[in-house]
Amino acid sequence: MSLDGWNTLLVLGGIRSGKSEFAESLVADAPTVRYLATAADPGDDPEWAARLAAHRARRPETWSTEETATDPRRLADVISTARPEDTLLVDDLGGWVTVLLDPAHQPADDNATVDELAAAVRFCAARLVLVSPEVGLSLVPTTPLGRAFTDALGAVNRAVADACDTVVLVVAGQPCRLKPAVGQPTGAAEASPAAVAAPGQQAAGGATVPAQAGPAGELPVTASPPLPGSPPVTTPQVTAGPDTVGTGGTAPTRTLPMAATDLVIQPGMELPMPDEYAGPQAVERLAGLDVPGTGLGALEQVVSFAAATQGTPTPTPWRSVRVLLVHGDHAGGVAAGTVTGESARRAEQARAGQGVLARLAAESGASLQVVDAPAAAPIEHGPALDAEQVESALRYGWRLAEEAADAGVQLLVLAACGAGAEATAAAVLAATAGAEPSAVLARVVTAGGEIDDVAWMARCAAVRDALHRTRRSSRNGVGVLAELGGGDIAVATGILLGATAGRLPVLLDGPVGVAAGLISRDLAGQARHWCLLADDGGHPAVRLAADVLGLDPLTQLRLDLGEGANALTVLPLLRSALALSAALPSRPEGDDSEDEGGEPGPVEEAEPDFHEPEPEGPGPTTTAPAAEPAETSAARAG
């Protein structure tokens, strides 16, 4: 059983399709499995009894079986109370619907019971596989009871499929993915919600879809075409050897699309906030975990953030991560000291699965999407973009985040590469937070590791001239993007807003990300609460912007691997903290070796049994008294 592919999975299939055998193979490697049997007693039906006996015979001895047919609500209770270390297999939902419709359990609110089951599946902490018959492909039954069953089972399948990370349809023993997994195996492309082309066939856009074989019991993985108007999403693989940009591996550059939507991005938007109670509850729960030391330290912030954004006091590690690399160059003095074409080379590396960012994404099992933003004009002479370009870039970024949420992504990592991006971010910070440009502009370092003070002064001059030119311009978010920000920061801002609308957390680590955070704060104040700062890299602009946004860097490693790569370097540590917080048991009750504060309690010292000797006869004496029996001494002490 792969630990990286999925957490909750629904297996659909017709009669004798092999759906149960496939579901059992997915959990075959688990040390123990809780098998939840939903079928009612077969009574005097020998054929049905034989089917149940065949299912029991296939189960390993390490599996435990729990019957849930007595009460339809029991299944949701078992799923919702399962622990993170549990593995559950429910076979099947058809039997559960049969019990639900049984007159013995009526009258009842069946819709509420189905909603309870779907909610339990959605927030299940354990690994969960559910099996259900697919009856929607057959003819409409001719009897009222048959129609009631198929209608109810269809509604249940839809509700559970929506709650699950992954949905698979088994036809003639062959599993077909219907819904993309929360996390993909290394080297696999994320599946689109649309139909996936068969191996060897041509997908949309003319690309041939190669098949990739996986271990027994894992889903077959096929590469899917990108959504129309969006850059391709790839999952880099870990490869050996020097970095080379191969021919034929580069996706064509796409023009920035206009999102066909009525969405209006403007200041004062009301977007969702994370759960205000789950974070403190998660931190309180950490205090009771059975750990030998004082706990997770600064990483408690990660657990609190994940709990608030996931809406549960027991958050789970982010299994599906997507890196959005925004590539956009800036002309003029802000790009002084950069090598012409260097940012485009970095973007091409990422598309080909090479370079630092792609390699770190491969190690983390993250998918990677390279986004080309419109180039910005010199800000010292005029606006970086016109109003139409800003609106299009904001909608485009929103759409990218929306697509990621629809694909089951649980965490976005915002990366950026572009000539002049750092200086432009400093200009945005100066315009929105009143910072002095020279204080937030990092020193310019050449490829040979030397400090280029001339280039740094040219960048300072360009930013100062741009701020002077726009001194009477509007300082609202859209206005700052048009005058100073440019295409990359505009797209990044749209990504943050779209992620907030989709309740999708974002990991930041560089100047473009925090500059977008400052702009999004003006458009929707809730956006910053969905952002987490992995490391400030020692960058002065990132440090100041983080302080303005109220973001504390999780680490102080002073990493300088490129925006996005710093966050991917820290990501395994964050996942480990979440995995520990979810899996560790509570401290045993009655353990009073330490007080509630974690410090040893005061030790009371016994008073010495000291008796001053009594004088014998008149006057002082130096003669020690004779030893008296223990009984006499005890009596006198009493």
XYZ file of C-alpha atoms in Angstrom:
638
model
C 0.000 0.000 0.000
C 1.490 3.345 -1.039
C 1.501 5.980 1.684
C 1.826 8.846 -0.797
C -1.041 8.283 -3.214
C -4.324 8.736 -1.387
C -6.022 8.893 1.978
C -9.695 8.184 1.228
C -10.623 6.184 -1.861
C -13.941 5.050 -3.340
C -13.949 1.957 -5.565
C -16.991 1.676 -7.863
C -17.829 -1.290 -10.050
C -20.578 -3.480 -11.400
C -21.486 -7.003 -10.378
C -18.502 -9.395 -10.544
C -16.304 -6.566 -11.842
C -13.488 -7.289 -9.392
C -14.055 -4.147 -7.336
C -13.712 -5.901 -3.963
C -10.529 -7.722 -4.951
C -9.027 -4.456 -6.190
C -9.986 -2.654 -2.971
C -8.440 -5.435 -0.894
C -5.209 -5.232 -2.898
C -4.865 -1.534 -2.043
C -4.568 -2.332 1.681
C -2.851 -5.718 1.383
C 0.436 -4.381 2.792
C -1.130 -2.759 5.864
C -0.141 -4.523 9.105
C -3.767 -4.570 10.287
C -7.050 -3.716 8.577
C -10.438 -3.041 10.139
C -12.929 -4.592 7.708
C -16.369 -2.950 8.063
C -18.993 -5.385 6.798
C -22.298 -3.727 5.930
C -24.331 -6.691 4.627
C -27.331 -7.859 6.614
C -27.826 -11.469 7.676
C -28.415 -13.589 4.532
C -31.227 -15.512 6.191
C -32.364 -18.443 4.055
C -30.593 -17.246 0.878
C -27.802 -19.821 0.301
C -26.395 -18.059 -2.758
C -25.967 -14.774 -0.868
C -24.503 -16.646 2.102
C -21.950 -18.254 -0.246
C -20.896 -14.826 -1.535
C -20.354 -13.555 2.006
C -18.383 -16.682 2.877
C -16.102 -16.135 -0.136
C -15.388 -12.604 1.045
C -14.557 -13.839 4.547
C -12.222 -16.514 3.201
C -10.111 -13.912 1.358
C -9.427 -11.822 4.458
C -6.020 -12.328 6.119
C -5.917 -13.403 9.746
C -4.487 -10.023 10.754
C -7.691 -8.286 9.675
C -10.519 -7.659 12.129
C -14.154 -7.644 11.026
C -16.771 -5.271 12.428
C -20.445 -5.651 11.543
C -22.350 -2.396 10.974
C -25.648 -3.773 9.656
C -27.555 -3.300 12.905
C -27.670 0.504 12.657
C -27.048 2.662 9.547
C -25.494 5.428 11.684
C -22.856 3.119 13.117
C -20.745 3.200 9.937
C -20.267 6.978 10.148
C -19.442 6.687 13.855
C -16.713 4.106 13.234
C -15.178 6.126 10.395
C -15.213 9.427 12.288
C -13.582 7.924 15.396
C -10.839 6.026 13.524
C -7.272 6.920 14.437
C -4.577 8.083 11.988
C -2.725 4.776 12.299
C -5.854 2.755 11.357
C -6.667 1.319 7.924
C -10.369 0.824 7.162
C -12.035 -1.123 4.355
C -15.813 -0.723 3.902
C -17.478 -3.361 1.716
C -19.894 -2.256 0.537
C -22.152 0.796 0.443
C -24.841 -1.165 -1.392
C -25.384 -3.256 1.724
C -25.410 -0.099 3.808
C -28.136 1.452 1.613
C -30.162 -1.761 1.903
C -30.083 -1.489 5.689
C -30.830 2.235 5.470
C -34.024 1.579 3.478
C -35.090 -1.305 5.712
C -38.538 -0.562 7.194
C -37.110 -1.505 10.585
C -35.076 1.706 10.501
C -37.917 3.914 9.302
C -39.125 6.566 9.710
C -35.762 8.318 9.588
C -34.114 11.272 7.890
C -32.143 9.359 5.260
C -30.643 12.520 3.761
C -29.189 13.507 7.141
C -27.731 10.016 7.564
C -26.066 10.209 4.145
C -24.685 13.660 4.973
C -23.262 12.285 8.230
C -21.509 9.505 6.332
C -20.071 11.907 3.743
C -18.803 14.230 6.480
C -17.190 11.316 8.319
C -15.418 10.247 5.115
C -14.253 13.775 4.314
C -12.629 14.289 7.720
C -11.502 10.723 8.350
C -8.050 10.629 9.968
C -7.397 7.011 8.966
C -6.639 5.449 5.590
C -10.043 4.548 4.196
C -11.200 2.483 1.220
C -14.908 2.181 0.421
C -16.466 -0.213 -2.108
C -19.811 0.486 -3.756
C -21.814 -0.963 -6.656
C -22.199 1.270 -9.712
C -25.853 0.854 -10.695
C -26.265 4.015 -12.748
C -25.299 2.347 -16.033
C -28.143 -0.163 -16.057
C -31.789 0.229 -17.052
C -34.204 1.958 -14.708
C -35.734 -0.775 -12.500
C -39.366 -1.608 -13.142
C -40.343 -1.958 -9.463
C -40.783 0.862 -6.940
C -38.408 -0.840 -4.497
C -35.740 -1.262 -7.168
C -36.027 2.386 -8.204
C -35.810 3.507 -4.565
C -32.626 1.477 -4.084
C -30.866 2.710 -7.247
C -31.839 6.322 -6.565
C -30.606 6.137 -2.974
C -27.359 4.369 -3.910
C -26.696 6.883 -6.689
C -27.091 9.743 -4.214
C -24.793 8.005 -1.720
C -22.139 7.349 -4.360
C -22.154 10.993 -5.427
C -21.866 12.263 -1.841
C -19.073 9.860 -0.910
C -17.204 10.431 -4.184
C -17.232 14.162 -3.527
C -15.790 13.559 -0.038
C -13.058 11.136 -1.156
C -9.612 12.057 -2.416
C -9.702 9.449 -5.167
C -12.446 7.630 -7.072
C -11.796 4.527 -9.197
C -14.186 2.628 -11.472
C -13.386 -1.075 -11.947
C -14.595 -2.532 -15.243
C -13.852 -6.183 -16.072
C -11.100 -6.188 -13.464
C -9.426 -3.065 -14.890
C -9.269 0.014 -12.614
C -9.930 3.387 -14.257
C -9.231 6.597 -12.345
C -12.201 8.988 -12.249
C -10.946 11.500 -9.726
C -7.272 12.486 -9.235
C -5.474 11.317 -6.116
C -4.563 13.671 -3.295
C -0.888 12.808 -3.847
C 0.701 11.263 -6.928
C 3.508 8.702 -6.992
C 6.835 10.141 -8.088
C 6.960 10.504 -11.845
C 3.197 10.564 -12.311
C 1.283 13.449 -13.839
C -1.780 14.768 -12.107
C -4.943 13.524 -13.681
C -7.508 15.939 -14.972
C -11.117 15.638 -13.837
C -11.894 15.032 -17.484
C -11.547 11.629 -19.073
C -8.022 10.234 -19.207
C -6.822 8.940 -22.542
C -5.758 5.333 -22.801
C -2.069 4.431 -23.205
C -0.916 4.970 -26.769
C -3.892 7.184 -27.664
C -3.634 10.874 -28.426
C -4.875 13.310 -25.839
C -6.055 16.853 -26.414
C -3.389 18.931 -28.092
C -1.962 15.964 -29.997
C 0.269 14.654 -27.183
C 0.628 10.901 -26.937
C -0.202 9.568 -23.473
C 2.377 7.031 -22.283
C 1.453 4.380 -19.759
C 3.414 4.029 -16.543
C 3.333 0.746 -14.722
C 3.156 0.720 -10.921
C 3.409 -1.871 -8.173
C 0.606 -4.345 -7.729
C -2.363 -2.797 -6.011
C -1.554 0.754 -7.060
C -3.539 2.715 -9.580
C -2.218 2.845 -13.146
C -0.939 6.334 -13.849
C -1.353 8.120 -17.154
C -0.260 11.563 -18.203
C -3.165 13.875 -18.922
C -3.342 16.975 -21.111
C -3.412 20.391 -19.463
C -6.653 22.231 -19.061
C -7.372 24.593 -21.946
C -5.611 27.910 -21.538
C -3.442 26.688 -18.653
C 0.234 25.744 -18.687
C 0.969 22.008 -18.432
C 1.299 20.473 -14.978
C 4.201 18.056 -14.637
C 5.567 15.909 -11.833
C 9.371 16.027 -11.996
C 11.326 12.812 -11.455
C 14.546 12.363 -9.541
C 17.251 11.729 -12.144
C 20.983 11.241 -11.940
C 23.582 13.082 -13.973
C 24.227 16.712 -14.882
C 21.418 19.141 -15.535
C 20.676 19.378 -19.228
C 17.652 20.850 -20.893
C 16.496 18.146 -23.259
C 14.966 18.779 -26.619
C 11.310 18.095 -26.962
C 10.686 18.477 -23.205
C 9.808 22.146 -23.315
C 6.171 23.100 -23.384
C 5.197 25.880 -25.770
C 4.868 29.335 -24.297
C 1.218 30.231 -23.941
C -0.288 33.670 -24.176
C -2.028 34.939 -21.092
C -5.713 34.001 -21.411
C -8.643 36.155 -20.472
C -10.665 34.223 -17.926
C -14.256 33.990 -19.094
C -15.859 34.814 -15.767
C -17.953 37.480 -14.120
C -15.486 37.623 -11.217
C -14.700 41.176 -10.176
C -11.468 41.549 -8.198
C -11.578 44.746 -6.196
C -10.725 46.035 -2.710
C -12.869 44.845 0.178
C -13.697 41.347 -1.087
C -15.101 38.987 1.561
C -13.306 35.648 1.352
C -13.293 32.763 3.851
C -11.129 32.703 6.957
C -9.432 29.643 8.465
C -11.115 27.965 11.431
C -10.421 30.224 14.418
C -10.957 27.437 16.962
C -9.099 24.492 15.374
C -5.651 26.102 15.637
C -5.709 26.759 19.407
C -7.309 23.349 19.989
C -4.492 21.683 18.050
C -1.830 23.470 20.103
C -3.634 22.520 23.309
C -3.729 18.912 22.135
C 0.035 18.968 21.489
C 0.632 19.641 25.169
C -0.825 16.244 26.021
C 1.128 14.132 23.513
C 3.418 11.392 24.768
C 6.815 12.859 23.862
C 10.021 12.542 25.865
C 10.903 16.233 25.592
C 9.048 19.521 25.529
C 7.487 18.976 22.113
C 7.706 20.529 18.647
C 8.940 23.959 19.682
C 8.611 26.523 16.883
C 6.975 23.905 14.657
C 3.829 24.154 16.773
C 3.065 27.091 14.478
C 2.878 24.664 11.544
C 0.412 22.423 13.380
C -1.724 25.406 14.373
C -1.733 26.742 10.791
C -2.575 23.342 9.266
C -5.321 22.775 11.830
C -6.922 26.140 11.092
C -6.742 25.738 7.304
C -7.938 22.111 7.412
C -10.646 22.866 9.979
C -9.680 20.105 12.427
C -7.628 19.922 15.659
C -5.828 16.862 14.250
C -4.391 18.046 10.902
C -2.715 15.600 8.541
C 0.428 16.163 6.443
C -0.020 17.756 3.025
C 0.208 14.837 0.601
C -0.637 16.690 -2.616
C 1.547 19.734 -3.230
C 1.749 21.866 -6.361
C 4.522 24.342 -7.126
C 3.463 27.330 -9.230
C 6.542 28.929 -10.802
C 5.627 32.405 -12.041
C 8.047 33.673 -14.676
C 7.913 37.344 -15.645
C 10.684 39.796 -16.509
C 10.906 43.507 -15.734
C 12.627 45.959 -18.044
C 14.610 49.023 -17.020
C 16.869 49.775 -14.104
C 15.243 47.273 -11.735
C 16.904 44.504 -13.769
C 20.411 45.998 -13.538
C 23.058 43.364 -12.968
C 21.035 40.417 -14.293
C 22.226 38.189 -17.111
C 20.055 38.492 -20.214
C 17.950 35.374 -20.716
C 18.866 33.832 -17.337
C 15.297 33.799 -15.997
C 14.004 32.223 -19.217
C 16.687 29.529 -18.895
C 15.558 28.792 -15.341
C 11.949 28.495 -16.483
C 12.945 26.135 -19.306
C 14.916 24.043 -16.823
C 11.849 23.666 -14.655
C 9.688 22.686 -17.631
C 12.212 20.003 -18.540
C 12.293 18.644 -14.989
C 15.805 19.943 -14.337
C 17.332 22.496 -12.005
C 17.050 23.081 -8.269
C 13.318 23.707 -8.147
C 12.343 20.662 -10.222
C 14.689 18.362 -8.305
C 13.326 19.479 -4.934
C 9.775 19.103 -6.260
C 10.626 15.561 -7.324
C 12.013 14.733 -3.887
C 8.813 16.042 -2.298
C 6.497 14.311 -4.764
C 5.117 17.706 -5.779
C 3.766 18.643 -9.189
C 5.191 21.673 -10.984
C 3.450 24.210 -13.202
C 5.412 26.957 -14.982
C 3.349 30.101 -15.563
C 4.441 32.815 -17.985
C 3.373 36.306 -16.908
C 3.439 39.366 -19.190
C 6.684 41.341 -19.178
C 6.660 44.663 -17.355
C 7.752 47.994 -18.831
C 10.393 50.135 -17.071
C 8.627 51.530 -13.991
C 10.880 54.586 -13.798
C 9.392 55.850 -17.071
C 5.751 54.753 -16.931
C 3.268 52.106 -15.744
C 4.467 48.511 -15.663
C 1.156 47.237 -17.135
C -2.084 48.714 -18.370
C -5.353 48.174 -16.498
C -6.558 45.423 -18.835
C -3.355 43.429 -18.386
C -3.595 43.703 -14.596
C -7.207 42.504 -14.586
C -6.346 39.598 -16.871
C -3.318 38.600 -14.771
C -5.322 38.673 -11.540
C -8.040 36.475 -13.010
C -5.471 34.147 -14.495
C -3.797 33.637 -11.111
C -7.178 33.076 -9.464
C -7.986 30.468 -12.100
C -4.691 28.623 -11.550
C -5.406 28.325 -7.811
C -8.976 27.258 -8.533
C -7.765 24.502 -10.870
C -5.321 23.284 -8.245
C -8.068 23.075 -5.623
C -10.335 21.207 -8.056
C -7.500 18.722 -8.725
C -7.262 17.829 -5.039
C -4.110 19.826 -4.262
C -3.728 20.443 -0.521
C -0.855 22.957 -0.510
C 0.495 25.486 -2.999
C 4.140 26.567 -3.062
C 4.547 29.951 -4.738
C 7.801 30.208 -6.703
C 9.079 32.959 -8.990
C 11.905 33.750 -11.362
C 12.264 36.920 -13.377
C 14.759 39.639 -14.153
C 14.179 42.644 -11.870
C 11.637 40.807 -9.665
C 13.448 41.545 -6.386
C 13.737 45.278 -7.023
C 10.120 45.462 -8.185
C 9.003 43.710 -4.988
C 10.973 46.316 -3.038
C 9.132 49.058 -4.923
C 5.783 47.491 -4.002
C 6.885 47.242 -0.375
C 7.964 50.884 -0.364
C 4.649 51.985 -1.886
C 2.405 49.932 0.408
C 4.344 49.943 3.692
C 6.402 53.137 3.440
C 9.756 51.338 3.409
C 12.963 53.039 2.334
C 14.061 51.406 -0.964
C 17.737 51.230 -0.034
C 16.821 49.426 3.205
C 14.872 46.645 1.518
C 16.941 46.147 -1.640
C 19.278 43.176 -1.265
C 22.857 43.492 -2.513
C 23.431 42.391 -6.102
C 25.669 39.331 -6.332
C 27.175 38.329 -9.676
C 27.402 34.764 -10.973
C 31.004 34.720 -9.756
C 29.957 35.577 -6.195
C 31.120 39.220 -6.266
C 29.129 42.201 -4.942
C 28.017 44.553 -7.740
C 27.448 47.900 -6.052
C 26.945 49.720 -9.362
C 23.992 47.477 -10.241
C 22.570 47.895 -6.736
C 22.697 51.695 -7.067
C 21.018 51.485 -10.470
C 18.187 49.451 -8.950
C 17.827 51.938 -6.083
C 17.655 54.819 -8.532
C 15.012 53.083 -10.653
C 12.827 52.370 -7.627
C 13.197 55.915 -6.275
C 12.318 57.407 -9.675
C 9.263 55.138 -9.950
C 8.056 56.115 -6.481
C 8.521 59.786 -7.309
C 6.651 59.367 -10.597
C 3.697 57.696 -8.850
C 3.647 59.890 -5.732
C 0.176 61.204 -6.581
C -1.181 57.895 -7.942
C -3.604 55.682 -6.119
C -2.026 53.284 -3.626
C -4.800 50.697 -3.810
C -3.825 47.177 -4.761
C -4.803 47.264 -8.420
C -3.205 50.678 -8.896
C 0.110 49.574 -7.373
C 0.168 46.498 -9.619
C -0.377 48.615 -12.711
C 2.163 51.293 -11.842
C 4.872 49.206 -10.159
C 4.113 45.515 -9.713
C 4.069 44.040 -13.173
C 2.761 40.739 -14.477
C 4.473 38.273 -12.131
C 3.311 39.969 -8.936
C -0.182 40.429 -10.432
C -0.457 36.710 -11.273
C 0.933 35.804 -7.833
C -1.660 38.075 -6.201
C -4.427 36.345 -8.142
C -3.068 32.992 -6.985
C -3.236 34.053 -3.339
C -6.784 35.368 -3.735
C -7.966 32.267 -5.596
C -6.319 30.019 -3.009
C -8.086 31.913 -0.239
C -11.419 31.515 -2.004
C -10.730 27.778 -2.382
C -9.504 27.378 1.229
C -6.092 26.316 -0.053
C -2.996 27.193 2.039
C 0.060 28.703 0.353
C 3.731 28.386 1.344
C 5.816 31.529 0.687
C 9.542 32.195 0.917
C 10.554 35.090 -1.341
C 10.057 38.727 -2.357
C 7.467 38.141 -5.097
C 5.319 36.054 -2.752
C 5.339 38.570 0.106
C 4.802 41.475 -2.316
C 1.726 39.640 -3.607
C 0.703 39.131 0.022
C 0.842 42.884 0.621
C -1.286 43.588 -2.467
C -3.804 40.853 -1.624
C -4.151 42.315 1.866
C -5.673 45.420 0.275
C -8.029 43.380 -1.914
C -9.051 40.781 0.691
C -7.711 40.952 4.224
C -8.371 37.256 4.764
C -5.690 36.183 2.244
C -2.698 36.583 4.556
C -4.218 34.111 7.027
C -3.887 31.337 4.415
C -0.150 32.025 3.934
C 2.768 30.406 5.727
C 6.339 31.741 5.515
C 8.879 28.916 5.339
C 12.086 30.982 5.536
C 12.928 34.614 4.892
C 16.340 33.735 3.411
C 17.867 36.715 5.181
C 16.287 38.942 2.509
C 15.562 42.447 3.925
C 12.378 42.936 1.856
C 10.991 39.542 2.895
C 11.737 40.228 6.575
C 9.989 43.606 6.548
C 6.992 42.417 4.502
C 6.591 39.410 6.787
C 6.512 41.741 9.785
C 3.827 43.875 8.124
C 1.768 40.784 7.245
C 2.202 39.205 10.660
C 4.012 36.151 9.283
C 6.780 34.585 11.353
C 9.347 32.562 9.375
C 9.362 28.937 10.462
C 13.122 28.597 10.019
C 16.129 30.905 9.848
C 18.388 28.850 7.592
C 19.301 31.821 5.371
C 18.624 29.687 2.310
C 19.169 31.329 -1.089
C 18.233 28.645 -3.613
C 15.678 30.705 -5.507
C 12.124 31.652 -4.635
C 10.099 28.493 -4.063
C 13.138 26.222 -3.668
C 13.699 27.464 -0.128
C 10.168 26.427 0.837
C 10.529 23.001 -0.792
C 13.698 22.421 1.215
C 11.809 23.024 4.460
C 8.657 21.129 3.393
C 9.784 17.631 4.576
C 10.368 19.040 8.063
C 6.877 20.539 8.113
C 5.343 17.268 6.970
C 7.208 15.386 9.692
C 5.844 17.733 12.352
C 2.286 17.221 11.117
C 2.734 13.455 10.903
C 3.968 13.312 14.497
C 1.167 15.512 15.796
C -1.423 13.309 14.094
C 0.007 9.909 14.997
C 1.470 10.244 18.487
C -0.752 9.006 21.324
C -1.654 11.069 24.347
C 0.399 10.885 27.517
C -0.855 8.010 29.723
C -3.300 9.104 32.373
C -2.070 9.046 35.943
C 1.500 9.952 34.964
C 2.208 12.369 37.840
C 5.975 12.254 37.587
C 5.791 15.801 36.319
C 3.365 18.579 37.071
C 1.189 20.218 34.436
C 3.867 22.724 33.556
C 6.311 19.997 32.613
C 8.720 20.835 35.485
C 9.455 18.448 38.364
C 7.425 19.306 41.463
C 9.061 20.425 44.722
C 10.475 17.641 46.890
C 9.535 17.915 50.546
C 12.415 17.089 52.868
C 11.563 15.216 56.060
C 12.220 17.103 59.305
C 15.084 15.573 61.260
C 14.037 13.940 64.539
C 16.188 16.197 66.717
C 15.839 16.297 70.498
C 17.967 18.587 72.623
C 19.459 16.654 75.537
C 18.095 17.520 79.010
C 20.554 18.466 81.732
C 21.078 16.006 84.621
C 21.154 17.691 88.020
C 21.855 21.358 88.747
C 24.007 23.334 86.412
C 25.222 22.648 82.886
C 26.767 19.362 81.984
C 28.871 18.088 79.097
C 28.020 14.459 79.552
C 26.011 12.976 76.671
C 22.727 11.400 77.731
C 22.396 7.640 77.644
C 20.550 6.105 74.711
C 16.915 5.365 75.528
C 14.726 2.596 74.109
C 12.988 3.331 70.800
C 9.560 2.904 72.408
C 10.293 5.604 74.998
C 11.611 8.005 72.361
C 8.587 7.506 70.182
C 6.230 8.062 73.100
C 7.913 11.305 74.047
C 7.881 12.502 70.432
C 4.148 11.841 70.371
